Tab-separated table of C-alpha atoms in Angstrom:
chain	number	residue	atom	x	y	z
A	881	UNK	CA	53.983	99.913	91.936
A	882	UNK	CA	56.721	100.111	94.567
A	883	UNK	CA	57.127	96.430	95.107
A	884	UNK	CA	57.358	96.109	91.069
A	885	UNK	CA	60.117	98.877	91.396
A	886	UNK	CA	61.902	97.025	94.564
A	887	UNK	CA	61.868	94.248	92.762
A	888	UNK	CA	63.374	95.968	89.252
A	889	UNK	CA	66.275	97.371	91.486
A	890	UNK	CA	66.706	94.117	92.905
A	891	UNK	CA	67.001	92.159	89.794
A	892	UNK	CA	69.445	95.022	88.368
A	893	UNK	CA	71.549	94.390	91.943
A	894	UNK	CA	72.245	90.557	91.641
A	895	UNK	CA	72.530	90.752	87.940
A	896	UNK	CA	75.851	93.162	88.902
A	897	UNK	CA	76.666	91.052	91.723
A	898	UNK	CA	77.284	88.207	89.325
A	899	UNK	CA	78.895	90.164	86.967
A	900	UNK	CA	81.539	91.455	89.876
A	901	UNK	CA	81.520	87.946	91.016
A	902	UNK	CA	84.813	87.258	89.375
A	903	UNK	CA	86.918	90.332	90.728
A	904	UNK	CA	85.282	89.993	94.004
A	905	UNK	CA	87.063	86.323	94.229
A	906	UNK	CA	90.337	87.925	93.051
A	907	UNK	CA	89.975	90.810	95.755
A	908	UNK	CA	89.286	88.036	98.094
A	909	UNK	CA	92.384	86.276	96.722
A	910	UNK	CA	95.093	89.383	97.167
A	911	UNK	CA	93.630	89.952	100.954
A	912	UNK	CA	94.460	86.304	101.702
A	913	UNK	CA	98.003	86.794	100.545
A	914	UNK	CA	98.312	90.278	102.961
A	915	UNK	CA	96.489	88.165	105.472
A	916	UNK	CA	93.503	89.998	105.642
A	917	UNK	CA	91.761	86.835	104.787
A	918	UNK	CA	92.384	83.217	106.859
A	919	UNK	CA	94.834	81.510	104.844
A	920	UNK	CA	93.365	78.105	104.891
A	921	UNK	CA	89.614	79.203	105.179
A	922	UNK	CA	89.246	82.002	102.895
A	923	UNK	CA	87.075	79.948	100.272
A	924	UNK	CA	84.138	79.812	102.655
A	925	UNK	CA	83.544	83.296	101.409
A	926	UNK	CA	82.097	81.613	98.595
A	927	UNK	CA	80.125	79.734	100.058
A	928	UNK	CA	82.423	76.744	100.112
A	929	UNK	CA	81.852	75.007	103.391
A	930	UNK	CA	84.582	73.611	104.798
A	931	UNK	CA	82.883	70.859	107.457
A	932	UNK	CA	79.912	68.582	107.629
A	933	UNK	CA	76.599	69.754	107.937
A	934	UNK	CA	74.928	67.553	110.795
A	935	UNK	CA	71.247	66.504	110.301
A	936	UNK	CA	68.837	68.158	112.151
A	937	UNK	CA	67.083	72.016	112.249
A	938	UNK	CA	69.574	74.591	112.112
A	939	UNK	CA	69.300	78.400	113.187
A	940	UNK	CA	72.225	80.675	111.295
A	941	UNK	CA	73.421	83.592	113.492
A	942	UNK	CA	75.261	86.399	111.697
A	943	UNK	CA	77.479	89.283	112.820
A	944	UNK	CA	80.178	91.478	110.690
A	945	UNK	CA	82.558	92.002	113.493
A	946	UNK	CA	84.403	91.359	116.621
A	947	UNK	CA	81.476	93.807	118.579
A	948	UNK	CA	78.522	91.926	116.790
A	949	UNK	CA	79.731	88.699	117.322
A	950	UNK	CA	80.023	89.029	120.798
A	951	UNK	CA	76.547	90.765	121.490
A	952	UNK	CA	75.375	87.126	119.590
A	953	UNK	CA	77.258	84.688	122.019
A	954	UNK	CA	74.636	85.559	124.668
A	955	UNK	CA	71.488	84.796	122.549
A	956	UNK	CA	73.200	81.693	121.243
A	957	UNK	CA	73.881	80.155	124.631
A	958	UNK	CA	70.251	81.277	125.605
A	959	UNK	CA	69.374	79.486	122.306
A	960	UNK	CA	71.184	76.292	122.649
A	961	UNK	CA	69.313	76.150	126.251
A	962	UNK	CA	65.894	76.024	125.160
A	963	UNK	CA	66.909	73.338	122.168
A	964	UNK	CA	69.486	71.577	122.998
A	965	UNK	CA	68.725	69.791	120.118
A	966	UNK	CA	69.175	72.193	117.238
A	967	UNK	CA	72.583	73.409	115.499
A	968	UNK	CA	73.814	76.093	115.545
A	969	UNK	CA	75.683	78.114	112.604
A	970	UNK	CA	77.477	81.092	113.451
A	971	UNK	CA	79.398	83.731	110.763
A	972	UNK	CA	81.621	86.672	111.107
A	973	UNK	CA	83.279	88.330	108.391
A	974	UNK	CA	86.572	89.506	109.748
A	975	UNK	CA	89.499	87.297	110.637
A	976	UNK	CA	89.629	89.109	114.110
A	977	UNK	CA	86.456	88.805	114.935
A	978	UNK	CA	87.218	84.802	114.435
A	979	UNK	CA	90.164	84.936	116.403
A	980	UNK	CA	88.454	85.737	119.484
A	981	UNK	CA	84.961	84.636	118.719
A	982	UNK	CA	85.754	81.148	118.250
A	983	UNK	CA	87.435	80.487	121.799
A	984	UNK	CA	84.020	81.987	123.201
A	985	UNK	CA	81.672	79.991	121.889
A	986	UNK	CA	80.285	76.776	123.170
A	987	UNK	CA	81.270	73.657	121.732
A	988	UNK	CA	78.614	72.460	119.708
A	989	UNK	CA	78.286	75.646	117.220
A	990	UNK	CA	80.076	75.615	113.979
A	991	UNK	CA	81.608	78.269	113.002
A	992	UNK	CA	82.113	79.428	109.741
A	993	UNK	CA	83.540	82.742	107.925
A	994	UNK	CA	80.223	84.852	105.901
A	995	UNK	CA	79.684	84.516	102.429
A	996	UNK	CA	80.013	87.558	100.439
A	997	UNK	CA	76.381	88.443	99.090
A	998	UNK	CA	76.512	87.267	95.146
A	999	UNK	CA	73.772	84.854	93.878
A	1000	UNK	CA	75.896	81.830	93.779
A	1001	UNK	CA	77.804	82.419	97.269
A	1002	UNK	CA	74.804	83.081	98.498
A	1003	UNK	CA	73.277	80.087	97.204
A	1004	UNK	CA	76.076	77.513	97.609
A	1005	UNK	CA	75.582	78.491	101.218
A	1006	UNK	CA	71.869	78.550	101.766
A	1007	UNK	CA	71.637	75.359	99.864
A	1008	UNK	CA	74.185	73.269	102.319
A	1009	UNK	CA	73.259	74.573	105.533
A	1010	UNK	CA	69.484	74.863	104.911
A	1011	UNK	CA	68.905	77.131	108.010
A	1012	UNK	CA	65.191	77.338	109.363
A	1013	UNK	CA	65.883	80.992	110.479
A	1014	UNK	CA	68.704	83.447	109.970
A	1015	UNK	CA	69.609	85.911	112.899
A	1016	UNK	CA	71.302	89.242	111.957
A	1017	UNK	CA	73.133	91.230	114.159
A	1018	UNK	CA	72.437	95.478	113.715
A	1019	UNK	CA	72.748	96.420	110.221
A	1020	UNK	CA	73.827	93.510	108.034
A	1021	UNK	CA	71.077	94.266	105.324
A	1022	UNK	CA	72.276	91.842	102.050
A	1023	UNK	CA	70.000	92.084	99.742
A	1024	UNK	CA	71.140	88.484	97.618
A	1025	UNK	CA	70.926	87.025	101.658
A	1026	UNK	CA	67.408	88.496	102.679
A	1027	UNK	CA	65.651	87.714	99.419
A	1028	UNK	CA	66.941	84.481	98.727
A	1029	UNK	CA	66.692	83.369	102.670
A	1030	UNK	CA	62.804	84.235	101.564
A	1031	UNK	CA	62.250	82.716	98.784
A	1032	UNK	CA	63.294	79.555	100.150
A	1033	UNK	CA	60.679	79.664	103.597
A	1034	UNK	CA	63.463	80.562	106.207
A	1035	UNK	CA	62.769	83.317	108.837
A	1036	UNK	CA	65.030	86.407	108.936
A	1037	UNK	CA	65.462	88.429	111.969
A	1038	UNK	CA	67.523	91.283	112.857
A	1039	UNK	CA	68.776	92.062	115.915
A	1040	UNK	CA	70.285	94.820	118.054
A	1041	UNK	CA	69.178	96.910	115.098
A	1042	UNK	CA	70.887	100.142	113.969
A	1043	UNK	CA	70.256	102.484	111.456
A	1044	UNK	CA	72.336	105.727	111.145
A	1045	UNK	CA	71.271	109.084	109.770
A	1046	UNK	CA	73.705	108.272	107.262
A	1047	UNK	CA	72.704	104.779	106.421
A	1048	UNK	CA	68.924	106.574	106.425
A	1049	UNK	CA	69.663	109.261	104.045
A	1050	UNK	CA	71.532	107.075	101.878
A	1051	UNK	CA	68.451	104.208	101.677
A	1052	UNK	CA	66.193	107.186	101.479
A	1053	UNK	CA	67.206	107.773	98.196
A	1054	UNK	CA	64.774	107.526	95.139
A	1055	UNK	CA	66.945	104.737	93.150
A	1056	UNK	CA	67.252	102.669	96.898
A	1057	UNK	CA	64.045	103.096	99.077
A	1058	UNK	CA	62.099	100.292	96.693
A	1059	UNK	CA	65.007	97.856	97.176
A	1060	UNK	CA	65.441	98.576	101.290
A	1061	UNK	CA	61.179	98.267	101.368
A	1062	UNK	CA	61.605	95.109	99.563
A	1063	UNK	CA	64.104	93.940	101.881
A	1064	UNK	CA	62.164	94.975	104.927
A	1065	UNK	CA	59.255	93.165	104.070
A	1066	UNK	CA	60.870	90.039	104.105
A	1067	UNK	CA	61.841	90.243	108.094
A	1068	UNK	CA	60.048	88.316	110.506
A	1069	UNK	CA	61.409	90.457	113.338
A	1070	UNK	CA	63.337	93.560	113.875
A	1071	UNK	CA	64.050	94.372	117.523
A	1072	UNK	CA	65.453	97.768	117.207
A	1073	UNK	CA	68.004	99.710	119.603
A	1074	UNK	CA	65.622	102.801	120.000
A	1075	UNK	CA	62.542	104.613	119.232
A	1076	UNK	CA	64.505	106.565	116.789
A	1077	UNK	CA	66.271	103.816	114.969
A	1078	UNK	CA	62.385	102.299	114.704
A	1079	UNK	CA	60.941	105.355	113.206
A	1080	UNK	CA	64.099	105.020	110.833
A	1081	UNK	CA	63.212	101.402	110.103
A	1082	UNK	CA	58.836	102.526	109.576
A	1083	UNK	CA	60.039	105.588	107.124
A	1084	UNK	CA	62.072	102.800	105.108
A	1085	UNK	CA	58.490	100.888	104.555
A	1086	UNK	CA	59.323	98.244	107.336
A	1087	UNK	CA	55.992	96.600	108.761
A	1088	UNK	CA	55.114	98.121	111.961
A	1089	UNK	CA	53.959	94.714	113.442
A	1090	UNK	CA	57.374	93.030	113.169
A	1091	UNK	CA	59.341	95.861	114.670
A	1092	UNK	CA	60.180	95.431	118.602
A	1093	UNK	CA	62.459	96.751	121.662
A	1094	UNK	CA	64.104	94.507	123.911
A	1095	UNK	CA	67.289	96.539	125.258
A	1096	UNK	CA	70.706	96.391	124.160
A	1097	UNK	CA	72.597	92.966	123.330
A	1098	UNK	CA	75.865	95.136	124.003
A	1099	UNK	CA	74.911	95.124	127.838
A	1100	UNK	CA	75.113	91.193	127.407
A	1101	UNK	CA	78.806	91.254	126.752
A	1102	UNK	CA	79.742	92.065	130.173
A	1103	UNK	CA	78.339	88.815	131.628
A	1104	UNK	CA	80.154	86.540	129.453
A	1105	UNK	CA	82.378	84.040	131.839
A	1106	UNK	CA	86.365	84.430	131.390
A	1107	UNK	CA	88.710	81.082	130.763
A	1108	UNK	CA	90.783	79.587	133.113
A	1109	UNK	CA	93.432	81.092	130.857
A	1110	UNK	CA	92.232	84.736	131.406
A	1111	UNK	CA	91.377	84.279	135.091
A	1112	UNK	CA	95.215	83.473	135.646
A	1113	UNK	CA	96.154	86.347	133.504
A	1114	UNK	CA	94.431	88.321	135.584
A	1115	UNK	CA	96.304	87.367	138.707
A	1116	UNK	CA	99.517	87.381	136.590
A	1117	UNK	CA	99.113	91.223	135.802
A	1118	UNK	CA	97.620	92.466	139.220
A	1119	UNK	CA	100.914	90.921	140.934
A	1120	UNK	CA	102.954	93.279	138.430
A	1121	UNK	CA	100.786	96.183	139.044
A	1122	UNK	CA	100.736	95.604	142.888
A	1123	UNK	CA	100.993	98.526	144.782
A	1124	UNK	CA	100.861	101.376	141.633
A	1125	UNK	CA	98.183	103.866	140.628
A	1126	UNK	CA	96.981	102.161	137.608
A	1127	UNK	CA	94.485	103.611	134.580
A	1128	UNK	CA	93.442	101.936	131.562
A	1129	UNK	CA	92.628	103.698	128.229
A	1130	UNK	CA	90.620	100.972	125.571
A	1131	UNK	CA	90.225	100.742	122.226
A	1132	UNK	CA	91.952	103.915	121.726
A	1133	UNK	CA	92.276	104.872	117.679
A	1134	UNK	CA	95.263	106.340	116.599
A	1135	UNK	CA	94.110	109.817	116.472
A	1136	UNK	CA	93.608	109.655	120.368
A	1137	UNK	CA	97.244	108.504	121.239
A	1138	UNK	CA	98.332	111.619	121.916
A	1139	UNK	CA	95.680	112.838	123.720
A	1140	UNK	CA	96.103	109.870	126.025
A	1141	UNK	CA	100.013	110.105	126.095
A	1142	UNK	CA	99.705	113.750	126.878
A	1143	UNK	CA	97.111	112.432	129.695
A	1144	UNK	CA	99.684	110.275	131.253
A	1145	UNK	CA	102.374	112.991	131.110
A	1146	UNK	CA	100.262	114.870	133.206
A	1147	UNK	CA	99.186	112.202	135.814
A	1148	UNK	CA	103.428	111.553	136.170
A	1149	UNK	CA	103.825	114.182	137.408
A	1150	UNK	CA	101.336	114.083	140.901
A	1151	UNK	CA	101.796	110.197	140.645
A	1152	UNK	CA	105.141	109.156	139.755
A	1153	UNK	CA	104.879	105.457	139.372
A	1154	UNK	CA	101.995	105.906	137.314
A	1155	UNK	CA	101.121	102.455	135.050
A	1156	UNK	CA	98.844	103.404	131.903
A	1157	UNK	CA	97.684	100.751	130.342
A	1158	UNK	CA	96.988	102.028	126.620
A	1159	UNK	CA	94.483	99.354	124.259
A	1160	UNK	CA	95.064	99.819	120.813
A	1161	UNK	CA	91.764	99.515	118.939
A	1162	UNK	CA	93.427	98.005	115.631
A	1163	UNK	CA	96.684	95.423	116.951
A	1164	UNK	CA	98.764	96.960	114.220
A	1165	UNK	CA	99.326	99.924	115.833
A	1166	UNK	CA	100.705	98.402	119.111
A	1167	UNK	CA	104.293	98.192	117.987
A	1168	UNK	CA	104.514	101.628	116.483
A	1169	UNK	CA	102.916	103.291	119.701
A	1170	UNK	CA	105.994	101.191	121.695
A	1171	UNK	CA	108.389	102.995	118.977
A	1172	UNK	CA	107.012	106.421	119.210
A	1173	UNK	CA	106.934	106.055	123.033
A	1174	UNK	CA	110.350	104.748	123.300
A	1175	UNK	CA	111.751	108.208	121.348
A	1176	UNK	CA	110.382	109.986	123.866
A	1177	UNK	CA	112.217	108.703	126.685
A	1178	UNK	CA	109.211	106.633	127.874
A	1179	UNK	CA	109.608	102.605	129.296
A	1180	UNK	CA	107.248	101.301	127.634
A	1181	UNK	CA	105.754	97.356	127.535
A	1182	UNK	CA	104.149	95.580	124.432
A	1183	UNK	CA	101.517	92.610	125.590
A	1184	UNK	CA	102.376	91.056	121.987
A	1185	UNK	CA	105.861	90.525	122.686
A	1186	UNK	CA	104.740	88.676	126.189
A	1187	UNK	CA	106.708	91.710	127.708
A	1188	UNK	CA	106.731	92.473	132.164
A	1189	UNK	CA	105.363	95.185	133.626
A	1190	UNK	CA	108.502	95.894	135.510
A	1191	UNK	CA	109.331	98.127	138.007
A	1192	UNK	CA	111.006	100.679	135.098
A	1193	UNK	CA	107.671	100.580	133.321
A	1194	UNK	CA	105.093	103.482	133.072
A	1195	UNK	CA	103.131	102.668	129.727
A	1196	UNK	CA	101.653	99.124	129.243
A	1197	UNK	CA	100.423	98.648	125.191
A	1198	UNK	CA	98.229	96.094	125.017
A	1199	UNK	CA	97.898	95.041	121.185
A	1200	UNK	CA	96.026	91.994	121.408
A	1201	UNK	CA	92.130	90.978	120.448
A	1202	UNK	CA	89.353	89.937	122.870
A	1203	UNK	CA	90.929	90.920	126.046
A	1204	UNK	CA	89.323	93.861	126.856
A	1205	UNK	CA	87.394	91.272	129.335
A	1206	UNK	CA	90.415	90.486	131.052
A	1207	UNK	CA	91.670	93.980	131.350
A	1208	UNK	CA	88.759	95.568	132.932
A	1209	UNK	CA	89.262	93.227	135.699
A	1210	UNK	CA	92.962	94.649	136.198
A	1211	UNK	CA	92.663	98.072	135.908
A	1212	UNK	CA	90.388	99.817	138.705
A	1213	UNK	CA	89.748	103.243	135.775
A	1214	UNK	CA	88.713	102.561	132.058
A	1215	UNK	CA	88.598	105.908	129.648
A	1216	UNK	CA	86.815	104.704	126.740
A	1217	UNK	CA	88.414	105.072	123.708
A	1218	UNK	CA	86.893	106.002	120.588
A	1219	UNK	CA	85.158	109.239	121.761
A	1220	UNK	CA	88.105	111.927	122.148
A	1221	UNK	CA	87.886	112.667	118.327
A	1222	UNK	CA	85.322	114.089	116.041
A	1223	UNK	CA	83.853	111.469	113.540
A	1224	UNK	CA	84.425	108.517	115.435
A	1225	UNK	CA	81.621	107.321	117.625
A	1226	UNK	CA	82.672	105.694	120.959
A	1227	UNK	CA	82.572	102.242	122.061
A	1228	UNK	CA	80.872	99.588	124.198
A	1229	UNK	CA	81.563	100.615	127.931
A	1230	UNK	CA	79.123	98.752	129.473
A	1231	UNK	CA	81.659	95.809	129.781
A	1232	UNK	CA	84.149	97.997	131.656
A	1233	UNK	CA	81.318	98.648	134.013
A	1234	UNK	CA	80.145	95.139	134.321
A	1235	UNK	CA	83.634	94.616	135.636
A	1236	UNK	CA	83.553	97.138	138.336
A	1237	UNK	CA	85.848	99.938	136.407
A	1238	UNK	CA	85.113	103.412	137.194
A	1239	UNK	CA	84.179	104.460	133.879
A	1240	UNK	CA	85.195	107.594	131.871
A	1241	UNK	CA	84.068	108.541	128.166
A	1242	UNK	CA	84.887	111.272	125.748
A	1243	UNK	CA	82.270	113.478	123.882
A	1244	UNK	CA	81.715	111.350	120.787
A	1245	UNK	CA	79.463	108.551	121.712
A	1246	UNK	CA	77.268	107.847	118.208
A	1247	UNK	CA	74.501	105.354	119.396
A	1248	UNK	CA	76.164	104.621	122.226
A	1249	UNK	CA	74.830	107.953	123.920
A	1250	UNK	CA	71.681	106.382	124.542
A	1251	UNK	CA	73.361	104.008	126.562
A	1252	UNK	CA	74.915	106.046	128.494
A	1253	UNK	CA	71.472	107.848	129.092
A	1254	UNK	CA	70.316	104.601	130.208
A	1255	UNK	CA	72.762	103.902	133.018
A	1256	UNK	CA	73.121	107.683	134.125
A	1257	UNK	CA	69.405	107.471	134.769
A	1258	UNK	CA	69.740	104.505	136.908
A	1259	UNK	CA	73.348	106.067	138.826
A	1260	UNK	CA	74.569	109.399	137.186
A	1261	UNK	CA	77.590	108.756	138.751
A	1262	UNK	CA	77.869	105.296	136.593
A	1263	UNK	CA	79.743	107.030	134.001
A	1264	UNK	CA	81.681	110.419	133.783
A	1265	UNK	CA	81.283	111.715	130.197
A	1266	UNK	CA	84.134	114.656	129.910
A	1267	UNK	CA	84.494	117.252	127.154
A	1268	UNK	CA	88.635	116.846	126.427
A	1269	UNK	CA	91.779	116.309	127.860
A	1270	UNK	CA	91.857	119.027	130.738
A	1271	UNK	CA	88.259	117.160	132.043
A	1272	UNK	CA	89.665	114.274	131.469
A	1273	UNK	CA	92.943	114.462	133.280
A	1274	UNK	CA	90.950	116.091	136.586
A	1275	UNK	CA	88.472	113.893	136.653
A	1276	UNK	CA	91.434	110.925	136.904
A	1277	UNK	CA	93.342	112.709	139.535
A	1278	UNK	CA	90.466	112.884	141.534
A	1279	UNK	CA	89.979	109.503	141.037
A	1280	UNK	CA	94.071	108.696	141.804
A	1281	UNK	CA	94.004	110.740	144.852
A	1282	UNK	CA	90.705	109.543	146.787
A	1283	UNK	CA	90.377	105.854	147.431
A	1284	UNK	CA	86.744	106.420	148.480
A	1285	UNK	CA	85.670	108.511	145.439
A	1286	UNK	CA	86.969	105.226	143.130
A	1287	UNK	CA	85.331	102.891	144.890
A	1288	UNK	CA	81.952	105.051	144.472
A	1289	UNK	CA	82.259	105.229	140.799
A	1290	UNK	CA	83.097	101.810	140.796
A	1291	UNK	CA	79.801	100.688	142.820
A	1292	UNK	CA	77.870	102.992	140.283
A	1293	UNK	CA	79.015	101.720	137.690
A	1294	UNK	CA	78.343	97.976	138.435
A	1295	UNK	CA	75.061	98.932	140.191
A	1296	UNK	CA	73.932	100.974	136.781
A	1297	UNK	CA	75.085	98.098	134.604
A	1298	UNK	CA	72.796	95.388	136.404
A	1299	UNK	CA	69.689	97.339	135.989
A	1300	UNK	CA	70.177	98.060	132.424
A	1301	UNK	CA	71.558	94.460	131.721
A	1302	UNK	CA	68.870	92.409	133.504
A	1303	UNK	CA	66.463	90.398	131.063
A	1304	UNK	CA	67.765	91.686	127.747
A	1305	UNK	CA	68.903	88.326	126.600
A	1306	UNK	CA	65.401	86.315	127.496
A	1307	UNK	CA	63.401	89.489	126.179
A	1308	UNK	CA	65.126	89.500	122.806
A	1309	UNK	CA	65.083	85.501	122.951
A	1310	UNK	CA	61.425	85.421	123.403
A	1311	UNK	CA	60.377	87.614	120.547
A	1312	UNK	CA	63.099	84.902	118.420
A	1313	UNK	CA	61.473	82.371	119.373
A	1314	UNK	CA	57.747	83.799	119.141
A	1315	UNK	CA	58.146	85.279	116.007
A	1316	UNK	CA	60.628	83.133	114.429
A	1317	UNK	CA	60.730	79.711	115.225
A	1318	UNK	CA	56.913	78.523	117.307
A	1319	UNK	CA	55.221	80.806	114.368
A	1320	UNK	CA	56.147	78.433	111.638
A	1321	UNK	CA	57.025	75.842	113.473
A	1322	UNK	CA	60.385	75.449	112.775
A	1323	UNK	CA	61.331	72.681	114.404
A	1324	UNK	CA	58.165	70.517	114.349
């Protein structure tokens, strides 16, 4: 009776989904013309493809985001080891995330933008690229993508999976838990973050046999190699920092600015040629942070604008994408931004500690407080988690003043982040391959 009533739901879903079809083009349309959307690219949302399909099996890795997208790079390369032979088709959704992701990824993947999830996007798309197996990153669950990818024989696996209390609640729901347990039962794999996130997944009516752990995908960001481009970077910025106490706040939203101003206010005043490097999380904020800094008497430096680090300059704002990377390797302290205000949930800091940062976090961590579990059970030193501003500030002047404390939390860090790190990518590529590809023989 449930799978009649999934299936009801679902029929009532892409029968609106064609119906919005329309509007959802002219949506599509405006955001091109803000630049929301790539100018000259934008129709691949439909499922327009925009470059040959080569012959030969195909697996089609999928991420929303700039975070996603990156956790996939590692799992692709693994991929493209093991079959050298197959294509690969990668997605994202947002033009950031293609900014950055596309420079990252080896040669031989094509990269397209996601189509949105209506029956004839959807379609057009599955149709052209014929994938053998689609890879989802955490919690893209489509319902047009999933059911249609299985009607048509491909494999559907989710990785990295996620599912909030929210998300829960809201697929717990009388009206939605027949179209999620429809959904579910079309996976081949889920390879969830945690135990909870697996009960999550079991409660929604996914199979308990195709559910797995591997680690966290997000560790595998902080091996990825930097270009020859970033590497001189690097040396470009350290010889402008040279010889100043330097800290580095990332992917800071823009109800932590203050906090993190007020931060280096403080710090000024025991260090006077203080550099703080400040990250904007969203790159339209960069140039009104400069502004709002400049009325207050502060020199400040916008990366954007291809602007020095002089002598004369005490706040560096970075507003670029995908060079968080880079950073880490300039700045000996990253405070992870994202967890200094109530509903936000932190972000990945596992590549600041790949890099050898002392690393500092707020109070709001989401899902990401299981990593930091993780690598404070390995080093607790690996990561200071402070309460507010007043922690926060001590815990940096302690790290300012002592040479030998930094270089503790530094080793800590790193030594935490190899533990957890090691084997995620072949663990999680090993239940792809077992459970996706050799199981149905994908590419014999």
């Amino acid at each position: 009776m449930s799978a009649k009533w999934g299936w009801a739901i679902y029929d009532i879903y892409r029968a609106a989904s064609r119906a919005i079809a329309p509007f959802v083009y002219l949506h599509i349309h405006l955001r091109r013309l803000r630049g929301l959307e790539h100018r000259s690219r934008w129709l691949e949302r439909f499922g327009r493809p925009t470059t040959p399909r080569p012959p030969g099996p195909l697996i089609w890795f999928h991420a929303v985001s700039l975070g996603e997208g990156l956790a996939a790079i590692p799992v692709i390369k693994h991929c493209l080891q093991e079959y050298p032979n197959v294509l690969v088709l990668m997605t994202t959704t947002t033009v950031s995330a293609f900014e950055v992701i596309k420079d990252k990824l080896p040669n031989s993947v094509i990269y397209q933008f996601a189509p949105i999830d209506t029956p004839m996007a959807m379609e057009n798309f599955l149709v052209y690229w014929s994938p053998v197996a689609v890879i989802l990153m955490e919690s893209e669950l489509w319902p047009n993508l999933i059911i249609s990818a299985s009607r048509k024989g491909i494999a559907v696996a989710l990785l990295n999976a996620r599912m909030s209390y929210k998300s829960f609640k809201r697929w717990s729901l009388r009206i939605s838990l027949p179209l999620i347990a429809l959904m579910l039962s079309k996976f081949s794999l889920i390879v969830a973050l945690s135990t909870t996130e697996a009960v999550r997944y079991q409660l929604l009516n996914a199979p308990p046999f195709i559910i797995n752990f591997a680690g966290d995908l997000k560790y595998a960001v902080g091996g990825l190699q930097l270009s020859q481009r970033e590497n001189k970077s690097i040396e470009r910025l350290k010889l402008q920092l040279k010889d100043r106490p330097v800290w580095m706040a990332a992917s800071i939203h823009s109800g932590e600015t203050e906090v993190m101003i007020s931060v280096h206010n403080e710090l000024a005043r025991v260090f006077p040629n203080l550099v703080t490097i400040l990250v904007t999380r969203h790159p339209r904020h960069g140039q009104q942070l400069v502004e709002a800094l400049q009325k207050r008497g502060m020199h400040a430096a916008l990366r954007s604008r291809c602007e020095m680090v002089s002598p004369c300059v005490n706040v560096y704002v970075v507003d670029t994408l995908g060079e968080l990377g880079m950073l880490y390797r300039v700045s000996p302290i990253a405070v992870i931004g994202g967890s200094f205000q109530s509903g936000l949930s932190g972000h990945n800091f596992s590549e600041a500690a790949a890099a050898g940062c002392a690393v500092l976090t707020g109070p709001h961590l989401g899902h990401f407080s299981r990593m930091l579990a993780e690598m404070k059970q390995v080093d607790y030193q690996s990561v200071l988690q402070v309460e507010g501003k007043l922690e926060l500030v001590k815990a940096l002047k302690q790290l300012l003043s002592s040479t030998e404390l930094l270089e503790s939390h530094q080793r800590s860090a790193k030594l935490a982040f190899s533990a957890v790190s090691n084997g995620v990518v072949q663990n999680v590529w090993n239940l792809v391959d077992a459970q996706c590809l050799q199981s149905r023989q994908a590419f014999g």
